[in-house]
Amino acid sequence: MNKINELFDKMWADYIKLNPRAQQIVNLLKDEGEVVVNDHIALRTYNLPQVCVDKVARPFLDSGYVEKDTYEFTEKKLFAKHYEHPSLDLPKVFISELILEEFSPSFQNLIREKVASVDPSIFESFELMVKGCPWELSSKEYESLKEESDYGAWLAAIGYRPNHFTVYINRLKKFSNILELNKFLKEKGFELNASGGEVKGSPELLLEQSSTLADSIEVKFTDKTMTLPSCYFEFAKRYPLSNG
Ligand code: NI
């Protein structure tokens, strides 16, 4: 238990370096008397045997997490699983993998090469998800990946670390309505991701979510430094099934 809590602390510390706004928002909500609970983290990988979802899941499974559900996102070419811990104090863990077979041979080869260039013990590490980018990447390689997949390029450049943490709106007192939370955040100067509407989902779908725009970070490629989108902060409200 301690080991997994420590990993979550380390992932959060790494995440707020990439996305300082998340800590600012947590502090603001605390000032409003709220207790901020993390609903889920989202982790990303490729579907290669060394690093696939089942590999990335191992530290969580070893810590008592249980696989709950699988998902296919055909348009984004992703497969995903979500895991829960019997202790409700720990967040859900959502792990997705990019299905490489759906991409061009050069895209696939580039990712295979990058993964093969890494000491495999890194992928076995309990702390893989705070390792960041384990391979060398040029800006040209990044751009070529981005032509086919934002997800694939993000992962190649930003590496192994959570894509987002998520405020569990249900556990907030003053801001238990997602619209009120969004209004509060915008009044405090945070920009929300409005593409596809600020609120994604609906009570009928049992889940409403919104998120900040991704922060940005300077990434050192082998040939130059570029400013790229890093991570965003998500807000989720869940509705119970009719059977409870
Ligand atoms: Ni999410």
CSV table of C-alpha atoms and ligand atoms in Angstrom, one decimal:
chain,number,residue,atom,x,y,z
A,1,MET,CA,0.0,0.0,0.0
A,2,ASN,CA,2.8,2.4,1.0
A,3,LYS,CA,4.6,1.7,-2.2
A,4,ILE,CA,1.7,2.4,-4.4
A,5,ASN,CA,0.8,5.6,-2.5
A,6,GLU,CA,4.4,6.7,-2.9
A,7,LEU,CA,4.2,6.1,-6.6
A,8,PHE,CA,1.1,8.2,-6.8
A,9,ASP,CA,2.9,11.0,-4.9
A,10,LYS,CA,5.8,10.8,-7.3
A,11,MET,CA,3.5,10.8,-10.4
A,12,TRP,CA,1.7,13.9,-9.0
A,13,ALA,CA,5.0,15.7,-8.3
A,14,ASP,CA,6.2,14.9,-11.9
A,15,TYR,CA,2.8,15.8,-13.4
A,16,ILE,CA,2.6,19.3,-11.7
A,17,LYS,CA,6.0,20.1,-13.1
A,18,LEU,CA,4.5,19.6,-16.5
A,19,ASN,CA,1.2,21.2,-15.6
A,20,PRO,CA,1.6,23.6,-12.6
A,21,ARG,CA,-2.0,24.8,-13.1
A,22,ALA,CA,-3.2,21.5,-11.6
A,23,GLN,CA,-1.6,22.4,-8.3
A,24,GLN,CA,-2.9,25.9,-8.5
A,25,ILE,CA,-6.4,24.6,-9.0
A,26,VAL,CA,-6.1,22.2,-6.1
A,27,ASN,CA,-4.9,25.0,-3.9
A,28,LEU,CA,-7.8,27.3,-5.0
A,29,LEU,CA,-10.3,24.5,-4.2
A,30,LYS,CA,-8.7,23.9,-0.8
A,31,ASP,CA,-9.0,27.6,-0.1
A,32,GLU,CA,-12.7,27.2,-0.8
A,33,GLY,CA,-12.8,24.5,1.9
A,34,GLU,CA,-12.9,21.6,-0.5
A,35,VAL,CA,-11.1,18.2,-0.2
A,36,VAL,CA,-9.8,17.3,-3.6
A,37,VAL,CA,-10.0,13.6,-4.4
A,38,ASN,CA,-8.4,12.1,-7.5
A,39,ASP,CA,-11.0,10.1,-9.6
A,40,HIS,CA,-8.6,8.6,-12.1
A,41,ILE,CA,-5.3,8.9,-13.8
A,42,ALA,CA,-4.8,8.2,-17.5
A,43,LEU,CA,-1.6,6.5,-18.7
A,44,ARG,CA,-0.5,6.0,-22.3
A,45,THR,CA,1.6,3.4,-24.1
A,46,TYR,CA,2.1,1.5,-27.4
A,47,ASN,CA,0.8,-2.0,-28.0
A,48,LEU,CA,4.3,-3.6,-28.2
A,49,PRO,CA,4.9,-6.6,-26.0
A,50,GLN,CA,7.6,-4.8,-24.0
A,51,VAL,CA,5.3,-1.9,-23.0
A,52,CYS,CA,1.7,-2.9,-23.7
A,53,VAL,CA,-1.2,-2.1,-21.4
A,54,ASP,CA,-0.7,-5.4,-19.5
A,55,LYS,CA,2.9,-4.5,-18.9
A,56,VAL,CA,2.2,-0.9,-17.7
A,57,ALA,CA,-0.6,-2.3,-15.5
A,58,ARG,CA,1.7,-4.6,-13.6
A,59,PRO,CA,2.8,-2.3,-10.7
A,60,PHE,CA,-0.9,-1.5,-10.1
A,61,LEU,CA,-2.0,-5.2,-10.3
A,62,ASP,CA,0.9,-6.1,-7.9
A,63,SER,CA,-0.5,-3.4,-5.5
A,64,GLY,CA,-4.0,-4.9,-5.4
A,65,TYR,CA,-5.7,-3.2,-8.4
A,66,VAL,CA,-8.2,-5.3,-10.3
A,67,GLU,CA,-8.9,-5.1,-14.1
A,68,LYS,CA,-12.5,-3.9,-14.5
A,69,ASP,CA,-13.3,-3.1,-18.2
A,70,THR,CA,-11.8,-2.9,-21.7
A,71,TYR,CA,-12.5,-0.2,-24.3
A,72,GLU,CA,-11.9,0.3,-28.0
A,73,PHE,CA,-11.6,3.7,-29.5
A,74,THR,CA,-11.7,2.9,-33.2
A,75,GLU,CA,-11.2,6.5,-34.4
A,76,LYS,CA,-8.2,7.2,-32.2
A,77,LYS,CA,-6.9,3.6,-32.9
A,78,LEU,CA,-6.6,2.9,-29.2
A,79,PHE,CA,-7.4,-0.1,-26.9
A,80,ALA,CA,-7.7,0.6,-23.2
A,81,LYS,CA,-8.4,-1.1,-19.9
A,82,HIS,CA,-9.4,0.4,-16.6
A,83,TYR,CA,-8.4,-0.8,-13.1
A,84,GLU,CA,-9.8,-0.2,-9.7
A,85,HIS,CA,-8.5,-0.8,-6.2
A,86,PRO,CA,-10.7,-2.3,-3.5
A,87,SER,CA,-9.6,0.6,-1.2
A,88,LEU,CA,-11.7,3.5,-2.4
A,89,ASP,CA,-9.0,5.9,-1.4
A,90,LEU,CA,-7.0,5.0,-4.5
A,91,PRO,CA,-8.0,6.4,-7.9
A,92,LYS,CA,-9.1,4.4,-10.9
A,93,VAL,CA,-6.3,3.8,-13.3
A,94,PHE,CA,-7.0,4.0,-17.0
A,95,ILE,CA,-4.4,2.7,-19.4
A,96,SER,CA,-4.6,3.0,-23.2
A,97,GLU,CA,-2.3,1.7,-25.9
A,98,LEU,CA,-1.9,2.9,-29.5
A,99,ILE,CA,-2.6,0.1,-32.0
A,100,LEU,CA,0.5,0.4,-34.2
A,101,GLU,CA,-0.8,-2.0,-36.9
A,102,GLU,CA,-3.2,0.8,-37.8
A,103,PHE,CA,-0.4,3.1,-38.9
A,104,SER,CA,2.1,3.4,-41.8
A,105,PRO,CA,5.1,1.0,-41.9
A,106,SER,CA,7.5,4.0,-41.2
A,107,PHE,CA,5.4,5.0,-38.1
A,108,GLN,CA,5.5,1.5,-36.8
A,109,ASN,CA,9.2,1.0,-37.5
A,110,LEU,CA,10.1,4.3,-35.7
A,111,ILE,CA,8.2,3.3,-32.6
A,112,ARG,CA,9.6,-0.2,-32.6
A,113,GLU,CA,13.1,1.2,-33.0
A,114,LYS,CA,12.6,3.6,-30.1
A,115,VAL,CA,11.2,1.0,-27.8
A,116,ALA,CA,14.0,-1.5,-28.7
A,117,SER,CA,16.6,1.1,-28.0
A,118,VAL,CA,15.7,1.2,-24.3
A,119,ASP,CA,17.2,-1.1,-21.6
A,120,PRO,CA,14.2,-3.4,-21.1
A,121,SER,CA,14.6,-3.2,-17.3
A,122,ILE,CA,13.1,0.3,-17.5
A,123,PHE,CA,9.8,-1.1,-18.7
A,124,GLU,CA,9.9,-3.6,-15.8
A,125,SER,CA,10.3,-0.9,-13.2
A,126,PHE,CA,7.6,-0.3,-10.6
A,127,GLU,CA,8.2,3.4,-11.3
A,128,LEU,CA,8.0,3.3,-15.1
A,129,MET,CA,5.3,6.0,-14.9
A,130,VAL,CA,7.7,8.6,-13.6
A,131,LYS,CA,10.5,7.8,-16.0
A,132,GLY,CA,9.5,10.2,-18.6
A,133,CYS,CA,10.9,9.8,-22.1
A,134,PRO,CA,13.3,6.9,-22.1
A,135,TRP,CA,14.6,7.2,-25.7
A,136,GLU,CA,16.2,9.9,-27.9
A,137,LEU,CA,14.0,11.6,-30.4
A,138,SER,CA,14.6,14.2,-33.1
A,139,SER,CA,12.2,17.0,-34.0
A,140,LYS,CA,11.8,15.5,-37.5
A,141,GLU,CA,10.8,12.1,-36.0
A,142,TYR,CA,8.3,13.9,-33.7
A,143,GLU,CA,6.8,15.8,-36.6
A,144,SER,CA,6.5,12.6,-38.7
A,145,LEU,CA,4.7,10.8,-35.9
A,146,LYS,CA,2.4,13.8,-35.4
A,147,GLU,CA,1.3,13.6,-39.0
A,148,GLU,CA,-0.4,10.3,-38.1
A,149,SER,CA,-1.2,10.5,-34.5
A,150,ASP,CA,-1.1,13.3,-31.8
A,151,TYR,CA,-1.3,10.6,-29.2
A,152,GLY,CA,1.7,8.7,-30.7
A,153,ALA,CA,3.8,11.8,-31.0
A,154,TRP,CA,2.9,13.1,-27.5
A,155,LEU,CA,4.0,9.8,-26.0
A,156,ALA,CA,7.2,9.7,-28.0
A,157,ALA,CA,8.2,13.2,-26.8
A,158,ILE,CA,6.7,13.4,-23.3
A,159,GLY,CA,7.2,9.7,-22.4
A,160,TYR,CA,6.0,7.6,-19.5
A,161,ARG,CA,4.1,9.8,-17.1
A,162,PRO,CA,0.4,10.4,-16.4
A,163,ASN,CA,-1.4,12.3,-19.2
A,164,HIS,CA,-3.9,13.6,-16.6
A,165,PHE,CA,-5.1,13.5,-13.1
A,166,THR,CA,-8.8,14.1,-12.4
A,167,VAL,CA,-10.7,16.0,-9.8
A,168,TYR,CA,-13.7,13.9,-8.6
A,169,ILE,CA,-16.5,16.4,-8.6
A,170,ASN,CA,-18.9,14.3,-6.6
A,171,ARG,CA,-16.6,14.7,-3.5
A,172,LEU,CA,-16.7,18.5,-3.8
A,173,LYS,CA,-19.2,20.4,-1.6
A,174,LYS,CA,-19.6,23.9,-3.1
A,175,PHE,CA,-18.8,22.8,-6.7
A,176,SER,CA,-20.7,19.6,-7.1
A,177,ASN,CA,-22.2,20.9,-10.3
A,178,ILE,CA,-19.8,20.8,-13.2
A,179,LEU,CA,-21.1,24.0,-14.7
A,180,GLU,CA,-20.5,25.9,-11.4
A,181,LEU,CA,-17.0,24.4,-11.2
A,182,ASN,CA,-16.2,25.4,-14.8
A,183,LYS,CA,-17.5,29.0,-14.1
A,184,PHE,CA,-15.3,29.2,-11.0
A,185,LEU,CA,-12.2,28.1,-12.9
A,186,LYS,CA,-12.8,30.4,-15.7
A,187,GLU,CA,-13.3,33.3,-13.3
A,188,LYS,CA,-10.0,32.4,-11.8
A,189,GLY,CA,-8.4,32.7,-15.3
A,190,PHE,CA,-8.1,29.1,-16.3
A,191,GLU,CA,-8.9,28.2,-19.9
A,192,LEU,CA,-11.0,25.1,-20.4
A,193,ASN,CA,-10.9,22.8,-23.4
A,194,ALA,CA,-14.0,23.9,-25.4
A,195,SER,CA,-13.5,21.8,-28.4
A,196,GLY,CA,-16.6,19.6,-28.6
A,197,GLY,CA,-18.2,21.7,-25.8
A,198,GLU,CA,-16.8,22.4,-22.4
A,199,VAL,CA,-18.7,19.5,-20.8
A,200,LYS,CA,-18.3,16.1,-22.4
A,201,GLY,CA,-20.8,13.4,-21.6
A,202,SER,CA,-24.2,13.8,-19.8
A,203,PRO,CA,-26.1,12.5,-16.7
A,204,GLU,CA,-27.7,9.9,-19.1
A,205,LEU,CA,-24.2,8.6,-20.0
A,206,LEU,CA,-23.5,8.5,-16.2
A,207,LEU,CA,-20.4,10.7,-16.6
A,208,GLU,CA,-19.7,14.4,-17.2
A,209,GLN,CA,-16.2,15.7,-17.7
A,210,SER,CA,-14.4,18.9,-18.5
A,211,SER,CA,-10.7,19.7,-18.6
A,212,THR,CA,-8.2,22.6,-18.7
A,213,LEU,CA,-6.3,23.2,-21.9
A,214,ALA,CA,-3.0,21.4,-21.8
A,215,ASP,CA,-0.1,23.3,-20.3
A,216,SER,CA,3.0,23.5,-22.4
A,217,ILE,CA,6.6,22.3,-21.8
A,218,GLU,CA,10.0,22.7,-23.5
A,219,VAL,CA,11.1,19.4,-24.9
A,220,LYS,CA,14.8,18.8,-25.8
A,221,PHE,CA,15.0,16.9,-29.0
A,222,THR,CA,18.3,15.6,-30.3
A,223,ASP,CA,18.5,18.6,-32.8
A,224,LYS,CA,16.6,21.4,-31.1
A,225,THR,CA,14.2,22.4,-28.3
A,226,MET,CA,10.5,22.8,-29.0
A,227,THR,CA,7.5,23.9,-26.9
A,228,LEU,CA,4.9,21.2,-26.9
A,229,PRO,CA,1.5,20.7,-25.1
A,230,SER,CA,2.2,18.7,-21.9
A,231,CYS,CA,-0.7,17.6,-19.7
A,232,TYR,CA,-4.2,18.8,-18.8
A,233,PHE,CA,-6.2,18.6,-15.6
A,234,GLU,CA,-9.6,16.9,-15.8
A,235,PHE,CA,-12.8,17.1,-13.8
A,236,ALA,CA,-15.3,14.3,-13.6
A,237,LYS,CA,-18.8,13.9,-12.2
A,238,ARG,CA,-20.2,10.4,-12.0
A,239,TYR,CA,-23.9,9.4,-11.9
A,240,PRO,CA,-25.1,6.2,-10.3
A,241,LEU,CA,-26.6,3.4,-12.3
A,242,SER,CA,-30.4,3.1,-11.8
A,243,ASN,CA,-29.6,-0.1,-9.8
A,244,GLY,CA,-27.3,1.9,-7.6
B,1,NI,NI,-9.8,10.9,-18.1
